[in-house]
Coordinates of C-alpha atoms in Angstrom, one line a residue:
M1 CA -17.4 0.0 6.4
L2 CA -13.8 0.5 7.5
P3 CA -13.6 -0.1 11.2
R4 CA -11.8 2.4 13.5
C5 CA -8.4 1.2 14.7
T6 CA -5.3 2.3 16.6
N7 CA -1.8 2.5 15.2
S8 CA -1.5 -1.2 15.5
P9 CA 0.2 -3.8 13.3
P10 CA -1.8 -6.0 10.9
P11 CA -2.6 -9.6 12.4
R12 CA 0.6 -11.6 12.8
R13 CA 0.5 -14.6 10.3
S14 CA 2.1 -17.8 10.9
W15 CA 4.0 -19.7 8.2
G16 CA 2.8 -23.3 7.4
G17 CA 0.1 -25.2 9.5
Q18 CA -3.2 -26.1 8.7
N19 CA -4.4 -22.8 7.1
S20 CA -1.6 -23.0 4.5
V21 CA -2.1 -26.6 3.5
L22 CA -5.4 -26.2 1.4
P23 CA -4.2 -23.1 -0.5
L24 CA -0.9 -25.1 -1.2
L25 CA -2.9 -28.1 -2.5
A26 CA -5.1 -25.9 -4.6
F27 CA -2.2 -24.2 -6.1
L28 CA -0.3 -27.3 -6.9
A29 CA -3.3 -28.9 -8.5
F30 CA -3.7 -25.9 -10.6
V31 CA -0.1 -26.1 -11.7
L32 CA -0.3 -29.7 -12.7
V33 CA -3.1 -29.0 -15.2
L34 CA -1.4 -26.0 -16.8
P35 CA -1.0 -26.7 -20.7
H36 CA 2.5 -27.7 -21.6
G37 CA 4.4 -25.5 -24.2
L38 CA 2.5 -22.3 -23.4
G39 CA 3.7 -20.0 -26.2
A40 CA 4.3 -16.2 -26.3
A41 CA 1.0 -15.3 -27.7
P42 CA -1.0 -17.1 -24.8
Q43 CA 1.3 -15.4 -22.3
V44 CA 0.7 -12.0 -23.7
A45 CA -3.0 -12.8 -23.6
I46 CA -2.8 -13.6 -20.0
A47 CA -1.1 -10.4 -19.2
D48 CA -3.6 -8.4 -21.3
D49 CA -6.5 -10.1 -19.5
V50 CA -5.1 -9.4 -16.0
H51 CA -3.2 -6.0 -16.1
G52 CA -4.7 -4.3 -19.1
P53 CA -8.4 -4.4 -18.0
L54 CA -7.6 -3.3 -14.4
Y55 CA -5.7 -0.3 -15.7
R56 CA -8.4 0.6 -18.2
R57 CA -11.1 0.4 -15.4
L58 CA -9.2 2.3 -12.6
A59 CA -6.7 4.6 -14.1
A60 CA -9.0 7.5 -14.2
A61 CA -9.2 7.4 -10.4
V62 CA -5.5 8.4 -10.3
V63 CA -4.8 12.0 -10.5
G64 CA -1.8 14.6 -10.7
I65 CA -1.6 17.3 -8.1
T66 CA 0.2 20.5 -7.8
C67 CA 0.2 22.8 -4.8
K68 CA 1.6 26.3 -4.0
V69 CA 2.3 27.1 -0.5
K70 CA 1.3 30.5 0.8
D71 CA 3.8 33.1 1.3
A72 CA 6.7 30.9 0.1
N73 CA 9.5 31.4 -2.3
P74 CA 8.1 30.9 -5.8
E75 CA 10.5 28.0 -6.5
S76 CA 10.7 26.3 -3.1
G77 CA 7.0 26.6 -2.6
Q78 CA 6.0 24.5 -5.5
Y79 CA 4.9 20.8 -4.9
F80 CA 3.6 18.1 -7.1
G81 CA 2.7 14.5 -6.9
T82 CA -0.1 12.0 -7.1
G83 CA -3.5 11.4 -5.6
V84 CA -6.3 9.0 -5.8
I85 CA -10.0 9.7 -6.0
I86 CA -11.8 7.5 -3.4
S87 CA -15.5 8.6 -3.8
T88 CA -17.6 9.7 -6.7
Q89 CA -18.6 12.8 -4.6
G90 CA -14.9 14.0 -5.2
L91 CA -12.8 13.0 -2.3
V92 CA -9.2 12.8 -3.2
L93 CA -6.6 11.1 -0.9
T94 CA -2.9 12.2 -1.0
T95 CA 0.0 13.0 1.4
L96 CA 1.6 16.0 3.1
T97 CA 4.6 15.6 0.7
V98 CA 2.3 16.7 -2.0
V99 CA 0.0 19.1 -0.3
P100 CA 1.9 20.3 2.6
E101 CA 0.7 22.5 5.6
N102 CA -0.4 25.9 4.9
P103 CA -1.3 25.2 1.2
G104 CA -2.4 27.9 -1.3
E105 CA -3.5 27.1 -4.8
I106 CA -4.3 23.3 -5.3
K107 CA -4.8 22.0 -8.8
V108 CA -6.0 18.4 -9.5
Y109 CA -5.3 17.0 -12.9
L110 CA -7.5 14.2 -14.4
V111 CA -6.4 11.8 -17.1
D112 CA -9.2 13.2 -19.3
G113 CA -7.7 16.6 -19.4
R114 CA -9.8 18.3 -16.7
V115 CA -8.1 20.4 -14.2
L116 CA -10.1 21.0 -11.0
E117 CA -9.5 23.1 -7.8
G118 CA -8.8 21.2 -4.7
R119 CA -9.9 22.1 -1.3
V120 CA -8.4 20.7 1.8
V121 CA -11.0 18.8 3.9
R122 CA -8.4 17.5 6.4
Q123 CA -4.7 16.9 7.1
D124 CA -3.2 14.6 9.5
K125 CA 0.3 15.2 10.5
E126 CA 0.9 11.8 12.2
S127 CA 0.0 9.8 9.3
E128 CA 0.8 12.3 6.7
G129 CA -2.6 11.7 5.0
V130 CA -4.3 14.6 3.3
L131 CA -8.0 14.6 2.1
L132 CA -9.0 16.9 -0.6
Q133 CA -12.4 17.8 -2.2
V134 CA -13.0 18.6 -5.9
Q135 CA -16.3 19.4 -7.6
A136 CA -16.9 17.4 -10.6
V137 CA -19.3 14.8 -12.1
G138 CA -18.5 11.3 -13.8
L139 CA -15.6 10.7 -11.5
T140 CA -14.1 7.2 -11.3
A141 CA -13.4 6.2 -7.6
M142 CA -11.0 3.4 -6.4
P143 CA -12.5 1.1 -3.7
L144 CA -10.8 0.8 -0.4
A145 CA -9.1 -2.6 0.7
D146 CA -8.9 -4.0 4.1
S147 CA -5.3 -3.1 4.6
T148 CA -5.2 -5.1 7.9
A149 CA -5.6 -8.3 5.9
C150 CA -2.7 -7.6 3.6
R151 CA 0.0 -10.4 3.8
L152 CA 3.6 -10.8 2.8
G153 CA 4.1 -11.7 -0.7
D154 CA 0.5 -10.4 -2.0
P155 CA 0.6 -9.2 -5.5
A156 CA 0.4 -5.4 -5.7
Y157 CA 0.3 -2.4 -8.1
S158 CA 1.9 1.0 -7.7
W159 CA 0.0 3.9 -9.7
G160 CA 1.6 7.3 -10.1
N161 CA 2.3 10.5 -11.8
P162 CA 6.1 10.3 -11.9
F163 CA 7.8 13.3 -13.7
H164 CA 4.2 14.8 -14.5
T165 CA 3.0 11.8 -16.8
I166 CA -0.6 12.7 -16.0
M167 CA -0.2 16.5 -16.6
K168 CA 2.1 16.1 -19.7
D169 CA 0.6 13.2 -21.5
G170 CA -2.7 12.1 -19.8
M171 CA -1.2 8.7 -18.7
V172 CA -1.1 7.0 -15.5
S173 CA 2.0 5.1 -14.7
L174 CA 1.4 1.4 -13.6
S175 CA 4.0 -1.1 -12.0
A176 CA 3.4 -4.6 -10.8
G177 CA 5.2 -6.2 -7.8
T178 CA 4.4 -7.6 -4.5
I179 CA 4.1 -6.6 -0.7
S180 CA 7.7 -7.3 0.3
G181 CA 7.5 -6.3 3.9
L182 CA 5.1 -5.0 6.6
Y183 CA 6.9 -3.1 9.3
Q184 CA 7.3 0.0 11.2
V185 CA 9.6 2.8 9.8
S186 CA 11.1 6.0 11.1
S187 CA 11.6 8.0 7.9
V188 CA 15.0 9.3 7.0
D189 CA 13.6 11.3 4.1
T190 CA 14.0 15.3 4.3
E191 CA 10.4 15.6 3.4
S192 CA 8.5 12.8 5.1
R193 CA 8.9 12.6 8.7
Y194 CA 6.6 9.7 9.1
V195 CA 7.0 7.1 11.9
G196 CA 4.7 4.1 11.9
W197 CA 3.4 1.1 10.0
V198 CA 4.1 0.8 6.3
L199 CA 3.6 -1.6 3.5
E200 CA 6.8 -2.1 1.7
T201 CA 6.7 -2.9 -2.1
D202 CA 9.0 -3.9 -4.8
A203 CA 6.8 -2.4 -7.5
A204 CA 8.2 0.8 -8.8
V205 CA 7.9 4.1 -6.8
N206 CA 9.5 7.1 -8.6
P207 CA 9.7 10.8 -8.0
G208 CA 6.2 12.2 -8.3
S209 CA 4.5 9.0 -7.3
D210 CA 4.1 9.9 -3.6
G211 CA 0.5 10.3 -2.8
G212 CA -0.5 7.7 -5.3
P213 CA -2.2 4.4 -4.7
L214 CA -0.8 1.1 -3.8
T215 CA -3.4 -1.5 -4.7
D216 CA -4.0 -5.1 -4.4
A217 CA -4.4 -7.3 -7.5
D218 CA -8.2 -6.2 -7.6
G219 CA -7.2 -2.6 -7.7
H220 CA -8.5 -2.0 -4.2
L221 CA -6.5 0.8 -2.4
L222 CA -4.2 -0.7 0.3
G223 CA -2.2 2.4 1.0
I224 CA -0.9 5.7 -0.1
Q225 CA 2.6 5.8 -1.4
S226 CA 5.1 7.6 0.7
L227 CA 8.4 9.2 0.7
A228 CA 9.1 7.4 4.1
F229 CA 12.2 5.2 3.6
S230 CA 13.8 2.6 5.8
R231 CA 17.4 3.5 6.1
S232 CA 18.3 -0.2 6.0
R233 CA 16.2 -1.3 2.9
W234 CA 15.3 1.8 0.9
L235 CA 12.4 0.3 -1.1
G236 CA 9.1 1.9 -1.7
T237 CA 6.6 2.2 1.0
A238 CA 2.9 3.0 1.4
V239 CA 1.0 4.3 4.6
P240 CA -1.7 1.6 5.0
I241 CA -5.4 2.8 4.9
H242 CA -6.1 1.5 8.4
R243 CA -3.4 3.9 9.6
L244 CA -4.6 6.8 7.6
A245 CA -8.1 6.3 8.9
E246 CA -6.9 7.1 12.4
G247 CA -6.4 10.6 11.5
L248 CA -8.8 11.0 8.5
P249 CA -12.2 9.9 10.0
E250 CA -14.0 10.4 6.7
L251 CA -12.3 7.1 5.4
H252 CA -14.6 5.2 8.0
T253 CA -17.7 6.0 5.9
L254 CA -16.2 4.2 3.0
Q255 CA -16.7 0.5 2.3
R256 CA -13.7 -1.8 2.2
M257 CA -13.3 -4.6 -0.1
P258 CA -12.4 -8.4 0.4
R259 CA -9.0 -9.9 -0.4
P260 CA -8.6 -10.9 -4.1
V261 CA -9.4 -14.5 -5.2
F262 CA -6.9 -16.0 -7.5
S263 CA -8.0 -18.3 -10.4
G264 CA -7.7 -18.8 -14.1
A265 CA -5.4 -16.2 -15.9
R266 CA -4.9 -14.2 -12.9
A267 CA -3.4 -17.1 -10.9
R268 CA -1.1 -17.7 -13.9
A269 CA 0.0 -14.2 -14.2
W270 CA 1.0 -14.1 -10.4
A271 CA 2.0 -17.7 -10.2
A272 CA 5.6 -17.2 -8.7
E273 CA 4.4 -14.5 -6.3
L274 CA 1.6 -16.7 -5.0
A275 CA 3.8 -19.7 -4.8
F276 CA 6.7 -18.5 -2.5
P277 CA 4.5 -17.5 0.6
L278 CA 3.3 -21.1 0.6
V279 CA 6.8 -22.8 0.9
L280 CA 8.6 -20.6 3.2
A281 CA 7.8 -22.3 6.6
D282 CA 11.3 -23.8 7.4
A283 CA 13.3 -21.0 6.0
A284 CA 11.0 -18.3 7.6
A285 CA 11.4 -19.8 11.0
A286 CA 15.3 -19.9 10.6
T287 CA 15.6 -16.4 9.4
V288 CA 17.1 -14.1 12.1
S289 CA 18.0 -10.5 12.5
F290 CA 21.1 -9.3 14.6
R291 CA 22.6 -6.1 15.9
V292 CA 26.5 -5.7 16.2
V293 CA 27.4 -3.7 19.2
R294 CA 30.8 -2.1 19.0
E295 CA 33.2 -1.3 21.8
G296 CA 32.3 1.7 23.7
E297 CA 28.9 1.9 22.1
K298 CA 26.2 2.5 24.8
V299 CA 23.0 0.9 23.8
T300 CA 20.1 -0.9 25.5
L301 CA 18.7 -3.6 23.4
P302 CA 15.2 -4.9 23.9
E303 CA 14.8 -8.5 25.0
R304 CA 12.3 -8.8 22.2
R305 CA 12.3 -7.2 18.7
Q306 CA 8.6 -6.5 19.1
D307 CA 9.2 -4.3 22.2
E308 CA 11.6 -2.0 20.3
V309 CA 10.1 1.6 20.3
L310 CA 10.8 3.6 17.1
T311 CA 11.5 7.3 17.6
P312 CA 11.9 10.0 15.0
L313 CA 15.2 10.0 13.3
A314 CA 17.0 13.1 12.3
P315 CA 16.6 13.5 8.4
Y316 CA 19.8 13.1 6.3
P317 CA 21.2 16.5 5.2
A318 CA 19.2 18.0 2.5
D319 CA 22.2 18.5 0.4
Q320 CA 23.1 14.9 0.2
R321 CA 22.2 12.9 -2.8
R322 CA 20.0 10.0 -2.0
A323 CA 22.6 7.7 -3.6
A324 CA 25.1 8.8 -1.2
R325 CA 22.7 8.1 1.7
E326 CA 22.1 4.7 0.5
L327 CA 25.7 3.8 0.1
V328 CA 26.8 3.0 3.6
R329 CA 25.0 0.7 5.9
P330 CA 24.0 2.4 9.3
A331 CA 26.3 1.3 12.0
D332 CA 23.4 0.7 14.3
A333 CA 21.0 -1.1 11.9
Y334 CA 20.0 -4.6 12.2
A335 CA 21.2 -7.3 9.6
S336 CA 19.9 -10.6 8.4
G337 CA 21.1 -14.3 8.8
V338 CA 19.9 -17.8 8.6
I339 CA 20.3 -20.7 11.0
I340 CA 21.5 -23.8 9.3
S341 CA 21.9 -26.3 12.2
P342 CA 19.9 -27.2 15.3
E343 CA 22.9 -26.2 17.5
G344 CA 22.7 -22.7 16.3
W345 CA 25.0 -22.0 13.6
V346 CA 24.0 -18.9 11.7
L347 CA 25.2 -17.9 8.2
T348 CA 25.4 -14.2 7.3
A349 CA 27.3 -11.9 5.0
A350 CA 30.7 -10.9 6.4
Q351 CA 30.0 -7.3 5.2
N352 CA 27.4 -7.2 8.1
L353 CA 30.2 -7.6 10.6
A354 CA 32.7 -5.1 8.9
A355 CA 33.4 -1.7 10.3
A356 CA 32.2 1.5 8.7
S357 CA 35.9 2.7 8.8
R358 CA 39.3 1.3 9.6
R359 CA 39.4 3.3 12.7
A360 CA 36.0 2.0 14.0
P361 CA 36.2 0.2 17.4
G362 CA 36.0 -3.5 17.5
I363 CA 33.0 -5.8 18.0
A364 CA 31.9 -6.1 21.8
R365 CA 28.9 -8.5 21.1
V366 CA 26.5 -9.7 18.7
A367 CA 22.6 -9.8 19.7
V368 CA 20.7 -12.2 17.6
Y369 CA 16.8 -12.0 17.4
L370 CA 15.1 -15.3 16.5
A371 CA 12.0 -15.5 14.4
D372 CA 9.7 -15.3 17.4
G373 CA 11.5 -12.1 18.5
R374 CA 13.4 -13.6 21.4
R375 CA 17.0 -12.1 21.9
V376 CA 20.0 -14.7 22.2
S377 CA 23.8 -13.8 22.3
A378 CA 26.1 -15.0 19.6
K379 CA 29.8 -15.4 18.9
I380 CA 31.7 -15.0 15.6
L381 CA 33.3 -18.3 14.6
G382 CA 34.9 -17.4 11.4
Q383 CA 34.8 -15.1 8.3
D384 CA 35.7 -15.4 4.5
S385 CA 36.3 -11.9 2.9
F386 CA 36.4 -13.3 -0.4
Y387 CA 33.1 -15.2 -0.6
D388 CA 31.7 -12.5 1.9
V389 CA 30.5 -15.1 4.3
A390 CA 30.5 -15.3 8.2
L391 CA 29.4 -17.9 10.7
L392 CA 28.0 -17.2 14.0
Q393 CA 27.3 -19.5 17.1
L394 CA 24.3 -18.9 19.0
E395 CA 24.4 -19.3 22.8
K396 CA 23.7 -23.0 23.9
T397 CA 20.3 -23.6 25.3
Q398 CA 18.9 -26.1 27.7
G399 CA 15.6 -26.4 25.9
Q400 CA 14.6 -27.1 22.3
P401 CA 17.0 -27.0 19.4
Y402 CA 17.1 -23.9 17.4
P403 CA 14.8 -23.8 14.1
F404 CA 17.0 -24.3 11.2
V405 CA 17.0 -24.9 7.6
A406 CA 19.7 -27.1 6.0
L407 CA 21.7 -26.2 3.1
H408 CA 20.4 -27.7 -0.2
E409 CA 22.7 -30.6 -1.3
G410 CA 21.2 -31.1 -4.9
P411 CA 21.8 -29.2 -8.0
G412 CA 21.2 -25.5 -7.5
P413 CA 18.9 -23.2 -9.5
G414 CA 19.7 -22.5 -13.1
T415 CA 19.6 -19.2 -15.1
G416 CA 16.1 -17.9 -15.4
Q417 CA 14.6 -19.8 -12.5
F418 CA 12.6 -17.9 -9.8
I419 CA 14.4 -17.4 -6.5
A420 CA 13.6 -15.1 -3.3
V421 CA 15.8 -13.5 -0.6
L422 CA 14.4 -13.5 2.8
G423 CA 15.4 -11.0 5.5
R424 CA 14.1 -9.4 8.8
S425 CA 12.7 -6.0 8.8
E426 CA 12.6 -2.9 10.9
P427 CA 10.6 -3.4 14.1
P428 CA 9.0 -5.8 15.0
G429 CA 11.5 -7.8 12.9
D430 CA 9.0 -9.6 10.7
L431 CA 9.9 -11.4 7.6
T432 CA 10.6 -9.7 4.4
L433 CA 10.4 -11.3 0.9
N434 CA 11.9 -10.3 -2.3
V435 CA 11.5 -12.2 -5.4
G436 CA 13.2 -12.4 -8.7
L437 CA 15.2 -14.5 -11.3
L438 CA 18.7 -16.1 -11.1
S439 CA 20.2 -13.9 -13.8
A440 CA 23.6 -15.5 -14.3
T441 CA 25.7 -18.2 -12.9
N442 CA 29.4 -18.5 -12.0
R443 CA 30.2 -14.9 -11.5
F444 CA 33.4 -13.7 -9.9
Q445 CA 35.8 -16.6 -10.9
N446 CA 33.0 -19.1 -10.5
T447 CA 32.4 -18.1 -6.8
C448 CA 28.8 -16.8 -6.8
H449 CA 25.7 -16.4 -8.9
Q450 CA 24.0 -13.2 -10.0
M451 CA 20.3 -12.4 -9.4
N452 CA 17.9 -9.6 -10.2
V453 CA 16.4 -9.7 -6.6
M454 CA 16.2 -6.4 -4.7
V455 CA 18.9 -6.8 -2.2
N456 CA 19.8 -4.2 0.6
Y457 CA 21.4 -3.8 3.8
G458 CA 18.3 -5.1 5.4
N459 CA 18.3 -8.6 3.8
L460 CA 22.0 -8.9 3.0
G461 CA 23.1 -12.1 4.7
G462 CA 19.6 -13.5 4.3
P463 CA 18.8 -16.8 2.9
V464 CA 18.1 -17.4 -0.9
V465 CA 15.4 -20.0 -1.6
D466 CA 13.9 -21.6 -4.5
L467 CA 10.3 -22.3 -5.4
E468 CA 10.3 -25.6 -3.1
G469 CA 11.5 -23.5 -0.1
R470 CA 15.0 -25.1 -0.2
L471 CA 18.1 -23.1 1.1
V472 CA 20.0 -22.6 -2.2
G473 CA 22.3 -19.8 -1.1
L474 CA 23.0 -16.6 0.9
A475 CA 22.8 -13.0 -0.2
V476 CA 26.2 -11.6 -0.2
R477 CA 28.6 -8.9 -1.8
L478 CA 27.0 -5.7 -1.2
G479 CA 29.0 -3.0 0.5
P480 CA 30.2 0.7 0.3
G481 CA 32.9 -0.3 -2.0
T482 CA 30.7 -2.2 -4.6
P483 CA 29.8 -0.4 -7.8
W484 CA 26.4 -1.6 -7.8
R485 CA 23.7 -0.1 -5.4
Q486 CA 21.1 -1.4 -3.2
N487 CA 18.0 -2.6 -5.0
C488 CA 19.4 -1.9 -8.3
G489 CA 18.6 -5.4 -9.9
V490 CA 22.3 -6.7 -9.7
A491 CA 22.8 -8.8 -6.6
F492 CA 24.9 -11.9 -5.7
M493 CA 24.3 -15.1 -3.8
A494 CA 26.9 -17.6 -2.5
T495 CA 25.7 -21.0 -3.6
A496 CA 24.8 -23.8 -1.3
A497 CA 27.7 -25.8 -2.8
V498 CA 30.2 -22.9 -1.9
L499 CA 28.9 -22.6 1.6
R500 CA 29.1 -26.2 2.3
Q501 CA 32.9 -26.1 1.0
I502 CA 34.0 -23.3 3.3
I503 CA 31.9 -23.9 6.5
P504 CA 34.3 -26.5 8.0
E505 CA 37.0 -23.8 8.0
L506 CA 34.8 -21.2 9.4
A507 CA 33.6 -23.4 12.3
A508 CA 37.0 -24.1 13.1
G509 CA 37.6 -20.3 13.8
K510 CA 39.4 -19.3 10.7
T511 CA 39.3 -15.9 9.1
L512 CA 40.0 -16.5 5.5
A513 CA 41.5 -14.2 3.1
R514 CA 41.0 -14.0 -0.7
P515 CA 42.5 -17.3 -2.1
A516 CA 44.9 -17.2 -5.2
R517 CA 43.1 -17.5 -8.4
P518 CA 44.4 -18.8 -11.7
F519 CA 45.5 -16.3 -14.3
L520 CA 46.6 -16.6 -17.9
G521 CA 47.2 -13.0 -18.4
I522 CA 45.5 -11.9 -21.6
E523 CA 42.7 -9.7 -22.7
G524 CA 40.2 -11.1 -25.3
D525 CA 38.0 -10.1 -27.9
V526 CA 34.8 -10.6 -25.9
G527 CA 32.2 -10.0 -28.6
A528 CA 33.8 -11.6 -31.5
L529 CA 31.2 -13.5 -33.7
D530 CA 33.4 -14.1 -36.8
I531 CA 35.7 -16.7 -35.3
A532 CA 35.4 -20.1 -33.5
G533 CA 37.6 -19.8 -30.5
A534 CA 38.9 -17.1 -28.1
R535 CA 40.9 -14.3 -30.0
I536 CA 43.7 -12.5 -27.9
N537 CA 43.6 -8.7 -28.2
R538 CA 46.5 -8.1 -25.7
V539 CA 49.0 -10.2 -23.7
L540 CA 49.9 -8.7 -20.4
P541 CA 53.6 -8.3 -19.6
N542 CA 55.3 -10.6 -17.3
S543 CA 52.2 -12.9 -17.4
A544 CA 51.9 -16.6 -17.8
A545 CA 50.8 -16.0 -21.4
A546 CA 53.7 -13.8 -22.1
R547 CA 56.1 -16.4 -20.8
A548 CA 54.6 -19.1 -22.9
G549 CA 54.9 -16.8 -26.1
L550 CA 51.3 -16.2 -26.8
Q551 CA 50.8 -13.1 -28.9
Q552 CA 48.1 -10.6 -30.0
G553 CA 45.8 -12.0 -32.5
D554 CA 46.4 -15.6 -31.5
I555 CA 43.0 -17.6 -31.4
I556 CA 42.7 -20.3 -28.7
T557 CA 40.7 -23.2 -29.8
E558 CA 41.3 -25.9 -27.3
F559 CA 42.2 -26.0 -23.3
N560 CA 43.4 -29.4 -22.0
G561 CA 41.8 -31.1 -25.2
Q562 CA 38.4 -29.5 -24.6
N563 CA 37.0 -27.3 -27.5
I564 CA 36.9 -23.6 -26.9
P565 CA 34.2 -22.2 -29.1
D566 CA 34.4 -18.4 -27.7
W567 CA 35.7 -16.2 -24.9
P568 CA 33.4 -17.2 -22.0
S569 CA 34.3 -20.8 -22.5
L570 CA 38.0 -20.0 -22.1
V571 CA 37.3 -18.0 -18.9
R572 CA 35.3 -20.9 -17.4
S573 CA 38.0 -23.3 -18.3
I574 CA 40.7 -21.1 -16.7
Q575 CA 38.4 -20.6 -13.6
A576 CA 38.2 -24.4 -13.2
A577 CA 41.9 -24.9 -13.0
L578 CA 44.4 -24.2 -10.1
V579 CA 47.3 -21.8 -9.8
G580 CA 50.5 -23.7 -10.9
D581 CA 48.6 -26.0 -13.3
T582 CA 50.3 -26.5 -16.6
V583 CA 47.7 -26.7 -19.3
R584 CA 47.8 -27.4 -23.0
L585 CA 46.5 -25.0 -25.5
K586 CA 45.7 -25.4 -29.2
V587 CA 46.3 -22.0 -30.8
L588 CA 45.7 -20.7 -34.2
R589 CA 48.2 -18.1 -35.4
G590 CA 47.6 -17.2 -39.1
E591 CA 47.8 -20.3 -41.1
Q592 CA 49.6 -22.2 -38.3
T593 CA 48.2 -24.4 -35.6
L594 CA 50.3 -24.5 -32.5
D595 CA 50.4 -26.6 -29.3
V596 CA 51.3 -24.3 -26.4
E597 CA 51.9 -25.4 -22.8
V598 CA 51.4 -22.7 -20.1
T599 CA 51.8 -22.7 -16.3
L600 CA 49.0 -20.7 -14.9
G601 CA 50.0 -17.8 -12.6
S602 CA 47.9 -16.3 -9.9
M603 CA 45.5 -13.0 -10.1
E604 CA 46.8 -10.4 -7.5

C-alpha cells in the first residue's frame, strides 16, 4: 500500500560507500562474462526481449484524453493529452493541463478503439493531479511504483499520446531514457503552475504527452508527465506518485511495487545507464553550483541550498515561443562547475559569468554551493572566451581541503564512447546526470569535442566524465548566440588536455581572447568521392592560398609530406599548424603535379 507522505524529497542517497560496492562488483563481474563480438542480431534480440514485451504488456493502460471546458470559447476551451489507467475498476490518472478546472465533456480513448466517457473523481490544484472514472471491463492497469525509492540515473520510460497518436492511429508513443534529476521546480509554463518536487527525465516528452506515465524499467508508474519546466534545464519532468498522493487520497488504496532488479538481457540493454551512477563518487562530490550576483542586485542568498524556498514564478508571456524562452539563461539562475584541486580551484564555462547584455552591471560577488549545500565565496581568477572556460578560486578554509576530482591525464574518450555530464539542479541543488555519446572529435579548429548529451544552462560548466568516473572534460559553448539550442543533441566539451593547457594562464589572472588560428583561404569540395585528395572549389581573395597561386580545381594531395586523401584530412593538417608557418603542398592541376609553398595566414 502507498504510504501517506508530505511534500518532502525522496531520501537523499550518498555516492560511493559500502552500499555501492556490492552492486559495482556484481556489475563488473557481469560485464566480464559478456560474450565478445556480440553482433547486430543478438543486440536486436536484447532490445526486443526488454522493450518490446513491456510495451505489449502495458501500452493498453495508456489512454488519450480530450476535454471541453464549460462555457468557454470553442477553440480555446479544447484540451487534449494523455492519461494512464491505474486500476481495473476504471480509475484514470492525468493532470490539470489535460482536464482543467470546470471541465465539461471528457472523452477517454483506448488503444483498442473504444471511446469512453470520463467523470472527474478528484482534482488537486497543488499537485495538478486529476483522477477520472470510466466504466468498462477488461481494462489493463499500470501498477504504481514507490517513487520515494527512485534514484538518479535509474532507467525510465515515457509513454504518451503526442499529436493524437492514440486517437488517430491506436498507438502509444514509448521512449526510453533515465531519471536525470530529482529536484524542486517552480514552473514557468503558461499552463502548468506547479511548484514542488519532480522527476526529471531525458526520455522524450512531446506535446500531448502531459498527463502520461513515466515508469521504471518494470513499467511501474513513477509519476505523471507534466508541463512544469525548470527555466534553467528545460527537460521533461513528471510529478512523482508520492506527491500526487498527497492531494489524491484514492492512490493510497493501491499497492506499490518494488524497485526493478536488473539481470540478463535487461542488464545488458541498460548497461551504460546502470554503470554511471556506480562510478561518480569523486566527481559528484566535486560538482558545485554557484550564483553570480550583479552590482546593485538586492538578493539574500541562503547559507545552504537546501534552505532555499521556491516561490511561484510569473509565467513567460503566452505570446512567446518556447524556443525564445529557452534562448537566454536567466540572470538570477544557478550554474554548475567542478572543483579540480584541494585548494579550491573551480572550473566552469565562461558563458556562466557573461552578462545578459553589454549594459548589464558588473559582477559584485560569486557564491558557490558545495555538494553538501554549504555556501562559500569565490573570486574569478581568469577567463578564456575562445575555449569558453573560466577558473574560480574558493575562499580559503582552516579545515579540511575541498573535495575535488583531478583532470584525467591519459588519452580522452573516442568517438562513440559513453560519457556523462554532471550538474547541480534547482533546489536543493542535488546532482543531475545526463548520459550520451561522444559524437565527434576535434571540432572548432581542434579545440573541443562534440557530444549528443543533453546540455542546458543548468549543467553548462559541469564536469564530463567517462565510464570510469574520470574527469575528461567540461561542458562548454552554449549561449544565446549559438545556433544550437539547449538539449538539442548537439553539445560541446573542452577536453582535459585543453583544460590543462590553459589553466596556468587562467590561474595567473589572465583574461584570454580568441587566439589567432591558421588559415589557408580556400573553400573545398567536402563531399567529393571521385578523387583522392582535397579539391579546391574557390580561392578567397587576398588569402594565403591566393598569394601562393593556388587555383580553383586544384587537388591538394600532400601537406608537409603527409598524404591528404580527402578534405577533412586537409582541415586537420591546417589546424595542427601555426599562423606564419610555411608549409609544402603537393598539388594536382590537370595533368601536372606541382610543389607549392604557402605561408599560412590567420583567420579573423
